[in-house]
Short mmCIF file of the C-alpha atoms (twelve columns), coordinates in Angstrom:
data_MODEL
# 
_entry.id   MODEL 
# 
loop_
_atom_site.group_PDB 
_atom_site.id 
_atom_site.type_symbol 
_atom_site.label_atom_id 
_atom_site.label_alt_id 
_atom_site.label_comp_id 
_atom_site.label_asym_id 
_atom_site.label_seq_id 
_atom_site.Cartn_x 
_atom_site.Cartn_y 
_atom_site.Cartn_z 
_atom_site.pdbx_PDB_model_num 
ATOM 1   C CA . UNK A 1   -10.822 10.813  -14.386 1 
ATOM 2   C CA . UNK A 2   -7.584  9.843   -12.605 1 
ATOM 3   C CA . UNK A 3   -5.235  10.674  -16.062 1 
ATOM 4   C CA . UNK A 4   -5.864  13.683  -18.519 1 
ATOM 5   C CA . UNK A 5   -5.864  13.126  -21.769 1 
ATOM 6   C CA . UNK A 6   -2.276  14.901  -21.725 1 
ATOM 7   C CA . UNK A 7   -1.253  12.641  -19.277 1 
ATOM 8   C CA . UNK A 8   -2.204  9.808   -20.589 1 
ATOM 9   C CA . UNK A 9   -0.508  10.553  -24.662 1 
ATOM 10  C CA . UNK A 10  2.515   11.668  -22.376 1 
ATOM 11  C CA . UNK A 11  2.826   7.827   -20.907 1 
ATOM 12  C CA . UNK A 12  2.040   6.683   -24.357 1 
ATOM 13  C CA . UNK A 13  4.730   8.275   -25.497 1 
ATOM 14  C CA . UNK A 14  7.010   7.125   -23.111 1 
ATOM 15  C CA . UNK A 15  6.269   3.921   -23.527 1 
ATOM 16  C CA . UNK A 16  6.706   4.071   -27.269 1 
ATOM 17  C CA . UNK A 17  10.132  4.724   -26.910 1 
ATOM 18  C CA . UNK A 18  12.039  2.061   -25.604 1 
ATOM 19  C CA . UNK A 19  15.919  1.721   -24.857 1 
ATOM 20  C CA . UNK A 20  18.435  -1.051  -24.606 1 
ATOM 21  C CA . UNK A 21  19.745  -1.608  -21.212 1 
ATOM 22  C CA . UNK A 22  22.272  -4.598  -19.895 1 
ATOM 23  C CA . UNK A 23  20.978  -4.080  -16.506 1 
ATOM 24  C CA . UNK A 24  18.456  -6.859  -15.301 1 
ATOM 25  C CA . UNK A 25  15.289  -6.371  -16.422 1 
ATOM 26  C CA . UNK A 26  12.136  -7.948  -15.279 1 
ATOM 27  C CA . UNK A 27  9.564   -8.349  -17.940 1 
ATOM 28  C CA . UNK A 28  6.858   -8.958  -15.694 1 
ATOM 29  C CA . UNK A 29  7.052   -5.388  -14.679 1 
ATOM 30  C CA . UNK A 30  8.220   -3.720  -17.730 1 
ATOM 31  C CA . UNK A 31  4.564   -4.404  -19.007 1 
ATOM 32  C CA . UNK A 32  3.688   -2.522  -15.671 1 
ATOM 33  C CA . UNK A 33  6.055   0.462   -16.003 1 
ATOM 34  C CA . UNK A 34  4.369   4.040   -16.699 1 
ATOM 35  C CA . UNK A 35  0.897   2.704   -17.102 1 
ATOM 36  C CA . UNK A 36  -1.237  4.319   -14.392 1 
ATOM 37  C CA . UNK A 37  -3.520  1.718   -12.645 1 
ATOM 38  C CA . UNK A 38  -6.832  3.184   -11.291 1 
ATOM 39  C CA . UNK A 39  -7.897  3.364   -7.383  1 
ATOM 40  C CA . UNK A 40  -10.874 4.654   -6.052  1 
ATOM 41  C CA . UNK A 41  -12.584 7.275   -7.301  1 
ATOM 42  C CA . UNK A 42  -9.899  9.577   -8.578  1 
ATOM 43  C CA . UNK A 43  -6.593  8.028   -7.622  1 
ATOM 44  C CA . UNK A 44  -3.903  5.475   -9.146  1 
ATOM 45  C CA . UNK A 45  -0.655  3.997   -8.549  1 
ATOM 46  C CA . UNK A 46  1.915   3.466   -11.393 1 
ATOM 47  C CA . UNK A 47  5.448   2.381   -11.700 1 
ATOM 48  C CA . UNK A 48  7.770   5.046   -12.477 1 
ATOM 49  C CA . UNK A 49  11.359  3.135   -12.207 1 
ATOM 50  C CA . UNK A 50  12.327  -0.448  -10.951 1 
ATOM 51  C CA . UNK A 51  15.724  -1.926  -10.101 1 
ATOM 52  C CA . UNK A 52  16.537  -5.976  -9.842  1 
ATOM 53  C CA . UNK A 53  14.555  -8.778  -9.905  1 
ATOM 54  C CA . UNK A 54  14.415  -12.091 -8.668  1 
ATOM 55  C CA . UNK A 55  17.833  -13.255 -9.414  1 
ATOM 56  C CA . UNK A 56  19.238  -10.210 -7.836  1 
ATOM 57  C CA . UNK A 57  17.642  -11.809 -4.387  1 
ATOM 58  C CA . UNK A 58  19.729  -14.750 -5.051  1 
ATOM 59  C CA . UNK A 59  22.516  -13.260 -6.387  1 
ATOM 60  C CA . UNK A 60  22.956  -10.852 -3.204  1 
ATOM 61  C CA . UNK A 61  22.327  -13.796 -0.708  1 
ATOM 62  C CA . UNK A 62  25.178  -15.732 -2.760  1 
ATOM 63  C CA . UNK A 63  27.601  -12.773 -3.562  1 
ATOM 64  C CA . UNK A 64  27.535  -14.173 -7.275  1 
ATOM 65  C CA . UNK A 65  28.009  -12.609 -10.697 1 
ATOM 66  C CA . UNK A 66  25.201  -12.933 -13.404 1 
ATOM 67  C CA . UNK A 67  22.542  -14.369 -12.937 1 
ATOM 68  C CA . UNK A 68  21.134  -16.791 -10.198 1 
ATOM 69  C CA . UNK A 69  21.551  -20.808 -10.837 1 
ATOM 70  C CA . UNK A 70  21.179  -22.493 -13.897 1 
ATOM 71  C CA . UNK A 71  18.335  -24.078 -12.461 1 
ATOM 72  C CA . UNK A 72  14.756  -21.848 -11.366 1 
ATOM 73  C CA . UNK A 73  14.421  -24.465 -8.457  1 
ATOM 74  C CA . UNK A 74  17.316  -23.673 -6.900  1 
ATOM 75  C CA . UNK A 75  16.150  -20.001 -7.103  1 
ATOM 76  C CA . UNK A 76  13.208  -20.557 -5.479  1 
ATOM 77  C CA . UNK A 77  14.231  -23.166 -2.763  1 
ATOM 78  C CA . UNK A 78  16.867  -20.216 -1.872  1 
ATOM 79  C CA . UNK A 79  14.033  -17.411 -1.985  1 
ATOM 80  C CA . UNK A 80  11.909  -19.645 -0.006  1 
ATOM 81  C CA . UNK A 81  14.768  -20.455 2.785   1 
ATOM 82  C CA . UNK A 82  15.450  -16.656 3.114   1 
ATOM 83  C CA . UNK A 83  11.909  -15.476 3.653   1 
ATOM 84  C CA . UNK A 84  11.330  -18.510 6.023   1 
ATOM 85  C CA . UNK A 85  14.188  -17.632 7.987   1 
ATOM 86  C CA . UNK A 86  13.417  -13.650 8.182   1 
ATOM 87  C CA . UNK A 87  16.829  -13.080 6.028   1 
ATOM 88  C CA . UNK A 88  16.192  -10.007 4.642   1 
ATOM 89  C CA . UNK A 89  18.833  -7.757  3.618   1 
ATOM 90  C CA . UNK A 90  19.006  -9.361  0.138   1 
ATOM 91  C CA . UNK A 91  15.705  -8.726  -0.500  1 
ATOM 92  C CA . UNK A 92  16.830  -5.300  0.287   1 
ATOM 93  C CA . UNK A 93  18.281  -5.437  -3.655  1 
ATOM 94  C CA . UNK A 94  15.267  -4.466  -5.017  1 
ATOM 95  C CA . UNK A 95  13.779  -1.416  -5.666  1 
ATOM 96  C CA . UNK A 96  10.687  0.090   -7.249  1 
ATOM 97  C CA . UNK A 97  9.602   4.049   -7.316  1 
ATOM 98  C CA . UNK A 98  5.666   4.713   -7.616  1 
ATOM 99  C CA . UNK A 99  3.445   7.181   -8.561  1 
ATOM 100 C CA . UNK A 100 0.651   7.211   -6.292  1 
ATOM 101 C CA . UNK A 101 -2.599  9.781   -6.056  1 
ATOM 102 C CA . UNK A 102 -4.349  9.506   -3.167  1 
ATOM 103 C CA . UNK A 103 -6.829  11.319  -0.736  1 
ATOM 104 C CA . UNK A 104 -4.560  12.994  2.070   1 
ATOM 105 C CA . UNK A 105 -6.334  10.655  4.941   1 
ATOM 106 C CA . UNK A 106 -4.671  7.363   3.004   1 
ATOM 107 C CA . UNK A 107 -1.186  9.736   2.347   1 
ATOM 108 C CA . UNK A 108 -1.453  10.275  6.210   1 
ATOM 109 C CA . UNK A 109 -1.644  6.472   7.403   1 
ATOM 110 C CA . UNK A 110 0.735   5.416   4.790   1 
ATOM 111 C CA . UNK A 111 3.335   7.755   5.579   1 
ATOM 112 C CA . UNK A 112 3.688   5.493   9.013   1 
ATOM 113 C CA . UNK A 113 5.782   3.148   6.571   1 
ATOM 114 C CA . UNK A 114 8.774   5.300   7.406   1 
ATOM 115 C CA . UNK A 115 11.418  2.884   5.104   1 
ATOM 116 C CA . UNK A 116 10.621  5.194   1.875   1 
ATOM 117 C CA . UNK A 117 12.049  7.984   0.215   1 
ATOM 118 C CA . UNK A 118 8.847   10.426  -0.332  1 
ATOM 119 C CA . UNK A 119 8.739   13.439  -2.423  1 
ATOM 120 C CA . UNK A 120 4.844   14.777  -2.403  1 
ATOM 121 C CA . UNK A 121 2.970   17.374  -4.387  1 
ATOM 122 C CA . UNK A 122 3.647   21.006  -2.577  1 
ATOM 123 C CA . UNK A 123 -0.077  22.730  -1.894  1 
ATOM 124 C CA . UNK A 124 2.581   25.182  -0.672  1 
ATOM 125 C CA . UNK A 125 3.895   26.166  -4.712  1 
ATOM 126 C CA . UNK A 126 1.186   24.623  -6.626  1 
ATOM 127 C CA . UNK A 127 -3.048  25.242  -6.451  1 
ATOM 128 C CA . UNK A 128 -4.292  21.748  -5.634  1 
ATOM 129 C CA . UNK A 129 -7.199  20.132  -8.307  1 
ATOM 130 C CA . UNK A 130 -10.766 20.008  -7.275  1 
ATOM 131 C CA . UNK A 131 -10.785 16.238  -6.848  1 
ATOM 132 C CA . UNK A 132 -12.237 14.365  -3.169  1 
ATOM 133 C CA . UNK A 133 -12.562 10.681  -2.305  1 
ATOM 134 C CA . UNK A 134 -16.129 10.423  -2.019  1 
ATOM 135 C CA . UNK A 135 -16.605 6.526   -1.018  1 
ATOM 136 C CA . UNK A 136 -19.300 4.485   -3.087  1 
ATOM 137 C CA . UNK A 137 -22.329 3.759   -0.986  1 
ATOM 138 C CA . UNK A 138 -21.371 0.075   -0.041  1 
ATOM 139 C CA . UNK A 139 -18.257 1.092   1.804   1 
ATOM 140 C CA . UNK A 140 -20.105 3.778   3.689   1 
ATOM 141 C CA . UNK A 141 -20.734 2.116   7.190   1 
ATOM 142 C CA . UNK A 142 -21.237 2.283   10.579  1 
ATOM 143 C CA . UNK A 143 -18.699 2.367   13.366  1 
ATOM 144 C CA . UNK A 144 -18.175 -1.152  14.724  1 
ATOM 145 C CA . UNK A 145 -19.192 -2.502  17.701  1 
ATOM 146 C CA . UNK A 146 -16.406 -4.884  18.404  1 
ATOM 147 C CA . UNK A 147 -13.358 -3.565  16.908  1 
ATOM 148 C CA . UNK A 148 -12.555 0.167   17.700  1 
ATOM 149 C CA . UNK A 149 -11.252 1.248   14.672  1 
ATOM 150 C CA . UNK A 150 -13.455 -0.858  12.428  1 
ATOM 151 C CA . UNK A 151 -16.487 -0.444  10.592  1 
ATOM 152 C CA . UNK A 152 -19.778 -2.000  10.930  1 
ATOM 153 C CA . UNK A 153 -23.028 -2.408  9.204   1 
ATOM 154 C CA . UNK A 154 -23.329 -0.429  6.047   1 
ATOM 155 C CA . UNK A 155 -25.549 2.647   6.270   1 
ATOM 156 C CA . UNK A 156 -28.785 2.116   4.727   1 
ATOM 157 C CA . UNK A 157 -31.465 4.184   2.419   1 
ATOM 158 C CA . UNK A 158 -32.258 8.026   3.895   1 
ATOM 159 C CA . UNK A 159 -29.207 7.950   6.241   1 
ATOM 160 C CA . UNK A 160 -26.956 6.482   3.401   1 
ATOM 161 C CA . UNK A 161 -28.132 9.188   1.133   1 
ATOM 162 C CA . UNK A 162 -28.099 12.081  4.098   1 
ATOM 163 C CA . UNK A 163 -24.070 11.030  4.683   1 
ATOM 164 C CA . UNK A 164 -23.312 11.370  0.849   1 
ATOM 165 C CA . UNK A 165 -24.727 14.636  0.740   1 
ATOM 166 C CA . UNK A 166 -22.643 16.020  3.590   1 
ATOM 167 C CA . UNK A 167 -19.642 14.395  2.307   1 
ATOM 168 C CA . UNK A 168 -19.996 16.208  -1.307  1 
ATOM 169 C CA . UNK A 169 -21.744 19.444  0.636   1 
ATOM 170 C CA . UNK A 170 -18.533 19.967  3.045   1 
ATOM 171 C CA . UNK A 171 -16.129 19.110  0.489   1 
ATOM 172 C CA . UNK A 172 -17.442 21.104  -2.291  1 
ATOM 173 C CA . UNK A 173 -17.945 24.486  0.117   1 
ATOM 174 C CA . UNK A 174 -14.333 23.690  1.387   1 
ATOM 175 C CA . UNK A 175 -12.659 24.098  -2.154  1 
ATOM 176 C CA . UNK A 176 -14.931 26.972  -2.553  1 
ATOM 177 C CA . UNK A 177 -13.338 28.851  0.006   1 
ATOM 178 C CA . UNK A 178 -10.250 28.043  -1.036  1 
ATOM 179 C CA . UNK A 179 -10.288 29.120  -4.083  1 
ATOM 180 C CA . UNK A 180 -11.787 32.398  -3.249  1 
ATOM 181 C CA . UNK A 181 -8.925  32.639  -0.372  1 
ATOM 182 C CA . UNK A 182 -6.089  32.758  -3.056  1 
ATOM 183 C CA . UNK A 183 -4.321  35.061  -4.731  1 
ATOM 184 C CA . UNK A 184 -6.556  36.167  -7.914  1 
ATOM 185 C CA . UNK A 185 -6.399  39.131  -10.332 1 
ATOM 186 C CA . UNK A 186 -8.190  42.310  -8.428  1 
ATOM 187 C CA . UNK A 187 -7.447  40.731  -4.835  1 
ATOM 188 C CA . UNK A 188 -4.354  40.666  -2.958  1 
ATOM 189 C CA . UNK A 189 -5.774  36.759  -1.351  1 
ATOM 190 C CA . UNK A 190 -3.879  34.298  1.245   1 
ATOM 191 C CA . UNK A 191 -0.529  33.084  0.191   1 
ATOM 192 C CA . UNK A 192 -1.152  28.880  -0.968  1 
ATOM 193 C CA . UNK A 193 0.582   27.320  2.039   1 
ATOM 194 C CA . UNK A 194 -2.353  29.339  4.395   1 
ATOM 195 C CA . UNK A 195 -5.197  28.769  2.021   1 
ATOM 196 C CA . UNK A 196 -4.987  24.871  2.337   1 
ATOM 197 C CA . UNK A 197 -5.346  24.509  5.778   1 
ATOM 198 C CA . UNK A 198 -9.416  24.629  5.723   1 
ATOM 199 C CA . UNK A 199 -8.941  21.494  2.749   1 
ATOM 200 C CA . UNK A 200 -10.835 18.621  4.412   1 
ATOM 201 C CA . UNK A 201 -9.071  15.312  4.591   1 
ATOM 202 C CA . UNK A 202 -10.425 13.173  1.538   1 
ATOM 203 C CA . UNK A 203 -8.489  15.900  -1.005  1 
ATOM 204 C CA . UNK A 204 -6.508  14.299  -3.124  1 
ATOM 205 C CA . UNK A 205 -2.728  14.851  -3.066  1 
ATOM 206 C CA . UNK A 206 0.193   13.010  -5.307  1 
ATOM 207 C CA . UNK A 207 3.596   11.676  -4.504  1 
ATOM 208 C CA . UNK A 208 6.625   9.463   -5.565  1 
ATOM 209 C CA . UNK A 209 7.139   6.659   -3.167  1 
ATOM 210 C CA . UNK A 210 10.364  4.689   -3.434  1 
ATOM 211 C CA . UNK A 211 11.374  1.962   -1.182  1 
ATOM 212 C CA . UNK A 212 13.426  -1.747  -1.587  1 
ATOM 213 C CA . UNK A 213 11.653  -5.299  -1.595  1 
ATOM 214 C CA . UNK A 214 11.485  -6.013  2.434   1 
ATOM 215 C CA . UNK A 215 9.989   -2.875  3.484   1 
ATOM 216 C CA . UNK A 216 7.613   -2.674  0.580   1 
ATOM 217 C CA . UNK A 217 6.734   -6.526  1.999   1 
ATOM 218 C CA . UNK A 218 6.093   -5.238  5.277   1 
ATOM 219 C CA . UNK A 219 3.593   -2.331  3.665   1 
ATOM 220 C CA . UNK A 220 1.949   -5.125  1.716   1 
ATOM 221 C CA . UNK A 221 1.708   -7.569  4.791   1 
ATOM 222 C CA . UNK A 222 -0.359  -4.718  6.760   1 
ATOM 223 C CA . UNK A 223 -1.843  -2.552  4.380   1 
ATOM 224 C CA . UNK A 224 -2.805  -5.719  1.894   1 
ATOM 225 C CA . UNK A 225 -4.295  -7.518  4.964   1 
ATOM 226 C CA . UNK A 226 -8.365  -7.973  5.089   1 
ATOM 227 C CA . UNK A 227 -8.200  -6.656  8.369   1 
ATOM 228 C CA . UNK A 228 -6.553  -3.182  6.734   1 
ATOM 229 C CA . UNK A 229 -8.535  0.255   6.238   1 
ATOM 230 C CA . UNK A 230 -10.133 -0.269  2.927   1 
ATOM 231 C CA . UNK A 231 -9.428  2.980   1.562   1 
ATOM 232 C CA . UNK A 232 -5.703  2.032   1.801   1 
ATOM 233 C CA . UNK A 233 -6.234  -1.898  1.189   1 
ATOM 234 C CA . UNK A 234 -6.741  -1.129  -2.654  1 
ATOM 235 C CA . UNK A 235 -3.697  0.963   -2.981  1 
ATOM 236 C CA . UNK A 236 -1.732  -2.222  -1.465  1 
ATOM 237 C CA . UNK A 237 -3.682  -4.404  -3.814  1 
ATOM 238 C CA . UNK A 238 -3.108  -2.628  -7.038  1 
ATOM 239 C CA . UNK A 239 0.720   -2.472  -5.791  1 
ATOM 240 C CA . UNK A 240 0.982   -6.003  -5.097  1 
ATOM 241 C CA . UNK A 241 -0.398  -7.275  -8.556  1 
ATOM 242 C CA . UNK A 242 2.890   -5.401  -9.686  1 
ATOM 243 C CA . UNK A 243 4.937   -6.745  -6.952  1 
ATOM 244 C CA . UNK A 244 3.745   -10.490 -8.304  1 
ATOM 245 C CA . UNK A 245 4.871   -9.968  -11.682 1 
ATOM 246 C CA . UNK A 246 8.011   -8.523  -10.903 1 
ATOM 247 C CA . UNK A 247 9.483   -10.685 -8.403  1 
ATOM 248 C CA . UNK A 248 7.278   -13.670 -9.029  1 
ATOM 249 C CA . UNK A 249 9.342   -16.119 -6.769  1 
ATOM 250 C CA . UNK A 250 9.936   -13.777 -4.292  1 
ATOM 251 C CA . UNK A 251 6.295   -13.007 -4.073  1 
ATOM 252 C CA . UNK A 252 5.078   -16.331 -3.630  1 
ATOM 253 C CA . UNK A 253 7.427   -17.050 -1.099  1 
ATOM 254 C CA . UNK A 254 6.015   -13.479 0.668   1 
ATOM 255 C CA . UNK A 255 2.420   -15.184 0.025   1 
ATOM 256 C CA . UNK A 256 3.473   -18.188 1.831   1 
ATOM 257 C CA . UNK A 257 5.112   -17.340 4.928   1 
ATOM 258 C CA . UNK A 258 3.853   -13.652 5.350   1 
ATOM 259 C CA . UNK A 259 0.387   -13.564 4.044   1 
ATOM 260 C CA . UNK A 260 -0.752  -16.750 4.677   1 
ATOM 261 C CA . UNK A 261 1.093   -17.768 7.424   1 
ATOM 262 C CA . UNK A 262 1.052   -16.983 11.113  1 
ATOM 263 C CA . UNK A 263 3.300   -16.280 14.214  1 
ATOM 264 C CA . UNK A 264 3.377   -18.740 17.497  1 
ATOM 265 C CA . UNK A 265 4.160   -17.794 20.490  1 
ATOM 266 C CA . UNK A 266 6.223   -20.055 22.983  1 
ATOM 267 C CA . UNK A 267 2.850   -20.539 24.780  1 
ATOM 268 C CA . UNK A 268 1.281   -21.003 21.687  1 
ATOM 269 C CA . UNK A 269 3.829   -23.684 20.919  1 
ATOM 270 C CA . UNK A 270 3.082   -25.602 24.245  1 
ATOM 271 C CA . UNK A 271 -0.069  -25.825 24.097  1 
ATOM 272 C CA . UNK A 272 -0.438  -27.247 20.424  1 
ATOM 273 C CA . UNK A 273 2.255   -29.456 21.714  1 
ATOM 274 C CA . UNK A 274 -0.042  -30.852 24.767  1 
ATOM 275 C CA . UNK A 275 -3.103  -31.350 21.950  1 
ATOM 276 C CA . UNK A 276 -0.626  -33.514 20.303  1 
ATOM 277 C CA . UNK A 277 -0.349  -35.861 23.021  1 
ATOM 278 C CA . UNK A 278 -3.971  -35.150 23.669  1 
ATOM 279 C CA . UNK A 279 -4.319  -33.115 26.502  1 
ATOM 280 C CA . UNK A 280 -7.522  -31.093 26.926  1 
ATOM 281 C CA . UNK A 281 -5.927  -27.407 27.423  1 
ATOM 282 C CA . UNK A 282 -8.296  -24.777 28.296  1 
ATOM 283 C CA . UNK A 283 -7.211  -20.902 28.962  1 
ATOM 284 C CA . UNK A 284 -6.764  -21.225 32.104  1 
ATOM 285 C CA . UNK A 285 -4.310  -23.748 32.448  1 
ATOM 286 C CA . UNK A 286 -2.495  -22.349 28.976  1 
ATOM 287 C CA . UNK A 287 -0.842  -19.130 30.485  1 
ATOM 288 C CA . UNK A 288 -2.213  -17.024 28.001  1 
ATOM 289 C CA . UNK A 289 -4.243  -13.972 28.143  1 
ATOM 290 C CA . UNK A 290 -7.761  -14.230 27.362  1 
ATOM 291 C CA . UNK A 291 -7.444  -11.972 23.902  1 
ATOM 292 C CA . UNK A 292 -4.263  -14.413 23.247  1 
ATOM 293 C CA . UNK A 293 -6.710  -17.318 24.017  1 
ATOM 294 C CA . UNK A 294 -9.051  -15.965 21.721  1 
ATOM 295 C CA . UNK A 295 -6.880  -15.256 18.907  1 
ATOM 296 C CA . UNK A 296 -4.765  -18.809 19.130  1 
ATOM 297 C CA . UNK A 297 -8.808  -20.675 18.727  1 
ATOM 298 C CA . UNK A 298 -9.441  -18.463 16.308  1 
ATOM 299 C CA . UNK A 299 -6.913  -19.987 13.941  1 
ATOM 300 C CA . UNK A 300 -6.458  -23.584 15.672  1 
ATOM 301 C CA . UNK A 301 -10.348 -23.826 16.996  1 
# 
């Protein structure tokens, strides 16, 4: 279970108290904040503390008081114009701090994102939980044969089973030794910051993630992607069904021109412009690379 039971009456409680504020408040998100949305097998994400919203976007890019425009449209055409253009700083406006448990191999790729403020569970002053990310059987696969680090066909029957067994097996006789390597009544033991260092990498650790609206875009344009570790594509998902209820505007502008949209080159430009008039372009004659080649058909044919 991801939340105790005193966990869980502790957010409860939380959320039974309200206050009054008169700072902007997003109500998309306030049905969002403290609630603890599962991931995987033992993690979650949940929002701890959120600032602006989406007429705080507008508001920076205008240097207004109160509130955006009279009219939504307005808003949005502006929200739209900024993310089209790669204006960012008043995105920059918005904030949002999460709570996020997660096995330490996810912690480790995430932590690339380097536009966060991070403050994560000490193994150091505290005895970690016997908790490990042991993936369901359909995302246990093979290594791919095209893509490097991607995966392949999912294992199969014995060998499916066999790889399961060693995943709970090493995991389980890692904690074991941990435990018996610290500090206990009758033993002297290894001081907490030495015993962890046998933990294997799908131990789950916890953390408080802050960062603003762009860079938490930029997270959710990689990490959300289909292309994206799985493992760490569900944390992105689970954050961005948050993301699209707080800044709803903002997020379907993000949708738009981030998610769904895609980058030309010069080249790239060129050569669509030659189809136009009709021209049969092949690689050769395009000046691109054969992987750019392949890419640019992959999305135009």
């Amino acid at each position: 279970m991801p939340l105790s039971p005193d966990q869980i009456a502790e957010i409860e409680a939380a959320r039974s108290t309200p206050r009054p504020t008169l700072r902007a408040v997003s109500e998309g998100m306030e049905a969002h904040l403290y609630r603890a949305q599962e991931v995987l097998d033992h993690g979650f994400i949940r929002v701890i503390d959120y600032m602006g919203d989406d007429a705080a976007i507008v508001q920076a890019a205008r240097v207004s008081y109160g509130a955006g425009t009279k009219h939504v449209s307005n808003d949005e055409g502006l929200i739209r114009y900024l993310m089209r253009h790669w204006h960012s700083t008043p995105f920059e406006m918005c904030e949002i701090k999460l709570h996020v448990k997660l096995p330490v191999f996810v912690a480790r790729q995430w932590i690339r994102h380097r536009t966060a403020n991070v403050n994560e569970y000490s193994a150091r002053y505290s005895i970690l939980d016997r908790e490990f990310y042991i993936p369901a059987p359909e995302q246990l696969a093979a290594q791919s044969t095209v893509n490097n680090q991607g995966r392949g066909a999912v294992l199969q029957g014995a060998e499916a089973a066999r790889v399961l067994e060693v995943l709970k097996r090493d995991a389980g006789q890692a904690f074991d030794s941990y435990e018996q390597m610290l500090s206990q009544e009758g033993q002297q033991g290894l001081a907490r910051e030495l015993a962890r260092m046998n933990l294997p990498m799908n131990t789950y650790t916890q953390w408080y993630w802050k960062t603003d609206l762009h860079n938490l875009f930029h997270f959710l344009r990689l990490r959300a992607d289909a292309h994206a570790q799985y493992e760490i594509r569900v944390y992105a998902e689970a954050i961005a069904a948050c993301v699209k209820d707080w800044v709803p505007l903002a997020f379907a502008a993000f949708e738009d021109y981030r998610m769904g949209g895609v980058t030309l080159s010069a080249k790239a430009i060129a050569v669509l412009k030659r189809r136009l008039a009709g021209e049969v372009v092949t690689q050769e004659d395009s000046g691109m690379s054969k992987g750019e080649w392949r890419e640019f058909e992959g999305i135009w044919g």
